[in-house]
């Protein structure tokens, strides 16, 4: 029996994006992982850690693609993805990278290095993979970076023109506590999925969203859920579920707006005082130019929602204290700017923006903390330094950048040119998870001369690299955890010894910076422990300004979560602007809400004109293509994991169907196609094919197939474009077209597919196998 002391010392608190966990170990192995006892709604995503951190998908040694090791950067031979890997020593791997960095920089300059490295990586303020890579590349003369994200790029780009920064929307979102007290109806587009609220970027001390929503319900607030998936609204809220055609939300909101104007239920005084350009939008709504009146009947035809449902809702919304909540999932679609602009426009017409319980919010449910908490002070961070290279790409143009170097494209009012990239480096992201149209990405990934990936696990991205460096997971290093919008800081002590030859990113880049002659600049003479101490001092100093006294770093790391106060527990979004629009003018060109934007109109983008506009997506159930394809594919965020992270884990695998990712299909559709619950099905379109496991459920709208994102890409013939994905990664089906030229955001949710029962012998899953040659 271990003594009490060793038993105690084998219990650790740590931070994950899905919450704070308590981990028990025995003999340097994880035995249990639970949520923190203060958390009443801990995430089961925790269960994925056991057996995976030191499991067979773990990268244990530096490894080099066979042809690359034999022939260098002009490796020829098998394509990336097909070639096996050969394990090498750290010395060999770092020497290869050093030579390659010199070759590329000397011959082509730092503009030939792409270090965007988009992705979520892991919690922890210091060992953040992307920050480590960026600091390293900055010290070595810079790199081509990426701008924006896959989550809400249309919101990031559009909202500053019409209201203000999206990050402020999120930070200052009206609190649920205010809605519970003052709200009457919450109208949700895309729901408020509590499954997504499991996640708080950077860490989370407690999951509050479920309780907060239930408090609203208990206080008498009604919920309406426009969504293809019933469970996007919590069952306890008993929401009115309206399963419109995906992609039709802008039209529905216009139908509501038209009814308000038609019946004189709009708030003209609000529009006059707080907004600009309403008349131009009104002319459009009334069809003054195009002869199309965007009324409830028009919206009904496009959306499949009965006109009287739209009209009745409009009247209820005008009569009640109403907040419109639009999920960011809606803008991950073609013309994704429009439902956002129309949300703001409709809320302005209702005139409740800035009132407690009324107005609008964007992104609720997309992060655990939106509308629940905020941090009272800045958390410490690891400085990335300055990038001497100006060239960047909007993040979702990675495939275009690699396949069309030196060509021009438009983005947010600018004409830009794709750089010619020779070396790609990824640390802390998984493009073979996050990018759309993986067959195109596969082609694009054959273009660079060298691809380096730092990873913990043999993800599809690691399998498509040339040089793979094994990184430690958070459990093998010390750090400070703190959610972007959480009230707390969470200790992240070292729980396990590093697995295999894995190294901390900081140590990897320290060694490389020494070889490349800028170690002093990269490290500033500090070890990682010394950086942590410096960051902790910074944290202590900030906290003292708020009258908190923090313990020393060691006590923090071996102690519990430290909770601070919430700076604004009943905050109301834009209340300051409402009470004084002159002194609290918005950061838009007019200082007001821009229902029409001169600036956006001046870009002359037909795919994003000067006011909210109904634009028919190329792929949706209302398009000509829908005669050819039966289903609209929605690939939302998975309940059982964070994106692709820990897909080999127990919880994620427990929900798979015959080892494939579950795809939700309505019983009426299933019956037509002869599909039964538990069957393997095949989803396909002109871009690709994948298998999935059928879950027959009334929770999903007819003609919609819902396949979660994040199943590890598992091609039947690795390296071959168009190969069947055996496992169920929706991104072999999604297209790589973007929201519009304004944002160049991802548009994954506008995808049509066909579905059939898979009758052949199902190929075995190999996604979690190591590609290392024996
Ligand atoms: N079809 C479709 N596609 C989508 C979406 C969708 O809704 N539908 N959603 C999009 C969205 S919103 C997002 S945010 C993206 C997410 O895309 P990503 O953020 O790329 O996805 P993750 O699976 O979180 O990948 C993070 C990777 O970092 C690795 N990692 C973690 N910690 C470390 C570390 O310390 N060091 C190193 N080197 N690696 C580490 C993990 O093992 C994992 O492989 O996906 C997008 N893709
Ligand atoms: N468990 C878990 N939580 C997560 C994540 C995760 O991977 N796992 N990822 C995190 C990240 S990075 C992000 S960005 C957020 C994303 O948060 P969201 O963007 O809110 O998430 P999604 O699941 O893409 O979309 C939400 C819902 O929108 C609905 N929807 C899709 N298209 C339409 C449409 O055209 N109209 C209507 N009305 N509804 C539509 C879908 O039914 C979907 O379930 O989630 C975060 N939370
Ligand atoms: Mo995201």
Coordinates of C-alpha atoms in Angstrom, one line a residue, residues 451-659:
X451 CA 7.1 20.3 -44.0
X452 CA 8.0 20.2 -40.3
X453 CA 5.4 19.3 -37.7
X454 CA 5.7 19.4 -33.9
X455 CA 3.1 17.1 -32.5
X456 CA 2.2 14.9 -29.5
X457 CA 0.3 12.4 -31.5
X458 CA 0.5 10.8 -35.0
X459 CA -2.3 12.9 -36.4
X460 CA -3.0 13.0 -40.1
X461 CA -1.0 16.3 -40.3
X462 CA 2.1 14.6 -38.7
X463 CA 1.7 11.7 -41.2
X464 CA 1.8 14.2 -44.1
X465 CA 5.0 15.9 -42.9
X466 CA 8.7 15.3 -43.7
X467 CA 10.2 15.9 -40.2
X468 CA 8.2 15.2 -37.1
X469 CA 9.3 16.4 -33.7
X470 CA 7.7 14.8 -30.6
X471 CA 6.4 17.4 -28.2
X472 CA 5.5 16.8 -24.6
X473 CA 1.8 17.1 -23.6
X474 CA 0.8 19.5 -20.8
X475 CA 0.9 16.7 -18.3
X476 CA 4.6 16.4 -18.8
X477 CA 5.5 20.0 -18.1
X478 CA 4.7 22.9 -15.6
X479 CA 2.6 25.8 -16.6
X480 CA 0.0 28.4 -15.6
X481 CA -3.6 27.7 -16.9
X482 CA -6.0 30.6 -17.4
X483 CA -9.1 30.8 -19.6
X484 CA -9.4 33.8 -21.8
X485 CA -12.6 34.8 -20.2
X486 CA -12.6 32.8 -17.0
X487 CA -12.3 34.2 -13.5
X488 CA -9.5 31.9 -12.4
X489 CA -6.0 30.7 -12.7
X490 CA -5.4 27.0 -12.6
X491 CA -2.1 25.3 -11.6
X492 CA -0.6 23.0 -14.1
X493 CA 2.1 20.9 -12.3
X494 CA 4.1 18.2 -14.0
X495 CA 2.0 15.0 -13.7
X496 CA 4.0 12.5 -15.7
X497 CA 7.6 12.1 -16.9
X498 CA 8.0 12.9 -20.6
X499 CA 6.9 10.0 -22.8
X500 CA 9.5 8.5 -25.0
X501 CA 11.9 11.2 -26.2
X502 CA 9.3 14.0 -26.2
X503 CA 10.6 17.4 -25.5
X504 CA 9.0 20.7 -24.5
X505 CA 8.7 23.1 -27.4
X506 CA 10.8 25.6 -25.5
X507 CA 13.7 23.1 -25.3
X508 CA 13.3 22.2 -28.9
X509 CA 13.5 25.8 -30.1
X510 CA 16.3 26.6 -27.6
X511 CA 18.4 23.8 -29.1
X512 CA 17.6 25.0 -32.7
X513 CA 18.2 28.6 -31.9
X514 CA 21.7 27.7 -30.6
X515 CA 22.5 25.9 -33.9
X516 CA 21.2 28.9 -35.8
X517 CA 23.1 31.4 -33.8
X518 CA 20.3 33.3 -31.9
X519 CA 20.0 31.4 -28.7
X520 CA 20.5 34.5 -26.5
X521 CA 17.7 36.3 -28.4
X522 CA 15.3 33.4 -28.1
X523 CA 15.9 32.5 -24.5
X524 CA 17.0 35.9 -23.1
X525 CA 19.2 33.6 -20.9
X526 CA 16.3 31.9 -19.2
X527 CA 15.3 28.3 -18.8
X528 CA 11.6 27.4 -19.0
X529 CA 11.4 27.5 -15.2
X530 CA 12.9 31.0 -15.2
X531 CA 10.4 32.1 -17.8
X532 CA 7.6 30.7 -15.7
X533 CA 9.0 32.5 -12.6
X534 CA 9.1 35.8 -14.6
X535 CA 5.5 35.3 -15.8
X536 CA 4.4 34.4 -12.2
X537 CA 6.0 37.6 -10.9
X538 CA 4.0 39.5 -13.5
X539 CA 0.9 37.7 -12.4
X540 CA 1.6 38.5 -8.7
X541 CA 2.1 42.1 -9.6
X542 CA -1.1 42.4 -11.6
X543 CA -3.1 40.6 -8.9
X544 CA -1.7 43.0 -6.2
X545 CA -3.2 45.9 -8.1
X546 CA -6.6 44.3 -7.5
X547 CA -5.7 43.6 -3.8
X548 CA -5.0 39.9 -4.2
X549 CA -1.9 38.4 -2.7
X550 CA -0.7 35.3 -4.6
X551 CA 1.5 32.6 -3.1
X552 CA 4.9 31.8 -4.7
X553 CA 5.1 29.7 -7.9
X554 CA 5.8 26.4 -6.1
X555 CA 2.8 26.8 -3.8
X556 CA 0.6 27.8 -6.7
X557 CA 1.7 24.7 -8.7
X558 CA 1.1 22.3 -5.9
X559 CA -2.1 24.1 -4.7
X560 CA -5.6 24.6 -5.9
X561 CA -7.4 26.9 -8.4
X562 CA -7.3 30.6 -7.5
X563 CA -10.6 32.3 -8.1
X564 CA -10.9 36.1 -8.6
X565 CA -14.0 38.2 -8.7
X566 CA -16.0 38.6 -11.8
X567 CA -15.7 42.2 -12.9
X568 CA -19.2 42.6 -14.3
X569 CA -21.6 39.8 -13.3
X570 CA -24.7 41.5 -14.7
X571 CA -23.2 43.2 -17.7
X572 CA -25.5 44.3 -20.5
X573 CA -24.0 44.5 -24.0
X574 CA -23.9 48.0 -25.4
X575 CA -25.7 49.5 -22.4
X576 CA -23.1 52.3 -22.2
X577 CA -23.8 53.1 -25.9
X578 CA -27.5 53.2 -25.3
X579 CA -27.3 55.5 -22.3
X580 CA -24.9 57.9 -24.0
X581 CA -24.4 57.4 -27.7
X582 CA -22.3 60.6 -28.0
X583 CA -19.7 60.0 -25.3
X584 CA -19.8 56.2 -25.8
X585 CA -19.9 56.3 -29.6
X586 CA -19.1 53.0 -31.3
X587 CA -15.8 52.5 -33.0
X588 CA -17.5 52.5 -36.4
X589 CA -16.9 55.2 -39.0
X590 CA -20.2 56.9 -38.0
X591 CA -20.0 56.1 -34.3
X592 CA -23.4 54.4 -34.7
X593 CA -24.6 50.9 -35.7
X594 CA -24.1 50.7 -39.4
X595 CA -27.1 49.1 -41.0
X596 CA -25.5 50.3 -44.3
X597 CA -21.8 50.5 -44.4
X598 CA -20.3 53.0 -46.9
X599 CA -16.9 51.4 -46.3
X600 CA -18.0 47.9 -47.2
X601 CA -20.1 49.1 -50.1
X602 CA -16.9 50.9 -51.4
X603 CA -15.2 47.5 -51.8
X604 CA -17.8 46.6 -54.5
X605 CA -18.0 43.0 -53.5
X606 CA -21.0 41.3 -54.9
X607 CA -20.6 38.5 -52.3
X608 CA -20.8 41.1 -49.5
X609 CA -22.7 44.3 -50.5
X610 CA -23.2 47.4 -48.3
X611 CA -26.1 46.1 -46.2
X612 CA -27.4 42.7 -45.0
X613 CA -28.5 40.9 -48.2
X614 CA -30.0 37.6 -49.1
X615 CA -27.5 35.8 -51.3
X616 CA -28.3 32.2 -52.3
X617 CA -25.5 29.8 -51.5
X618 CA -24.2 27.6 -54.2
X619 CA -24.8 24.5 -52.0
X620 CA -27.9 24.4 -49.9
X621 CA -31.3 22.7 -50.1
X622 CA -32.7 25.5 -52.2
X623 CA -30.1 25.4 -54.9
X624 CA -30.1 23.6 -58.3
X625 CA -27.5 21.3 -57.0
X626 CA -30.0 20.0 -54.5
X627 CA -31.6 18.0 -57.3
X628 CA -28.4 16.1 -57.6
X629 CA -27.7 15.8 -53.9
X630 CA -30.2 14.6 -51.2
X631 CA -28.6 16.0 -48.1
X632 CA -27.3 19.2 -46.5
X633 CA -24.2 18.2 -44.5
X634 CA -23.7 20.0 -41.2
X635 CA -20.4 19.2 -39.5
X636 CA -20.7 20.8 -36.0
X637 CA -18.3 20.5 -33.1
X638 CA -18.2 17.2 -31.4
X639 CA -19.5 16.6 -27.9
X640 CA -17.0 13.8 -27.1
X641 CA -13.8 15.7 -27.7
X642 CA -12.2 19.0 -28.7
X643 CA -12.0 19.1 -32.5
X644 CA -9.7 16.2 -33.4
X645 CA -7.9 16.1 -30.0
X646 CA -7.9 12.8 -28.3
X647 CA -10.1 11.1 -30.8
X648 CA -8.4 7.8 -29.9
X649 CA -9.7 8.3 -26.4
X650 CA -12.2 6.2 -24.5
X651 CA -15.1 8.7 -24.5
X652 CA -14.7 9.6 -28.2
X653 CA -14.5 6.0 -29.2
X654 CA -17.5 5.0 -27.0
X655 CA -19.9 6.9 -29.3
X656 CA -18.5 5.6 -32.6
X657 CA -20.6 3.2 -34.6
X658 CA -18.8 0.2 -35.8
X659 CA -15.7 2.3 -35.2

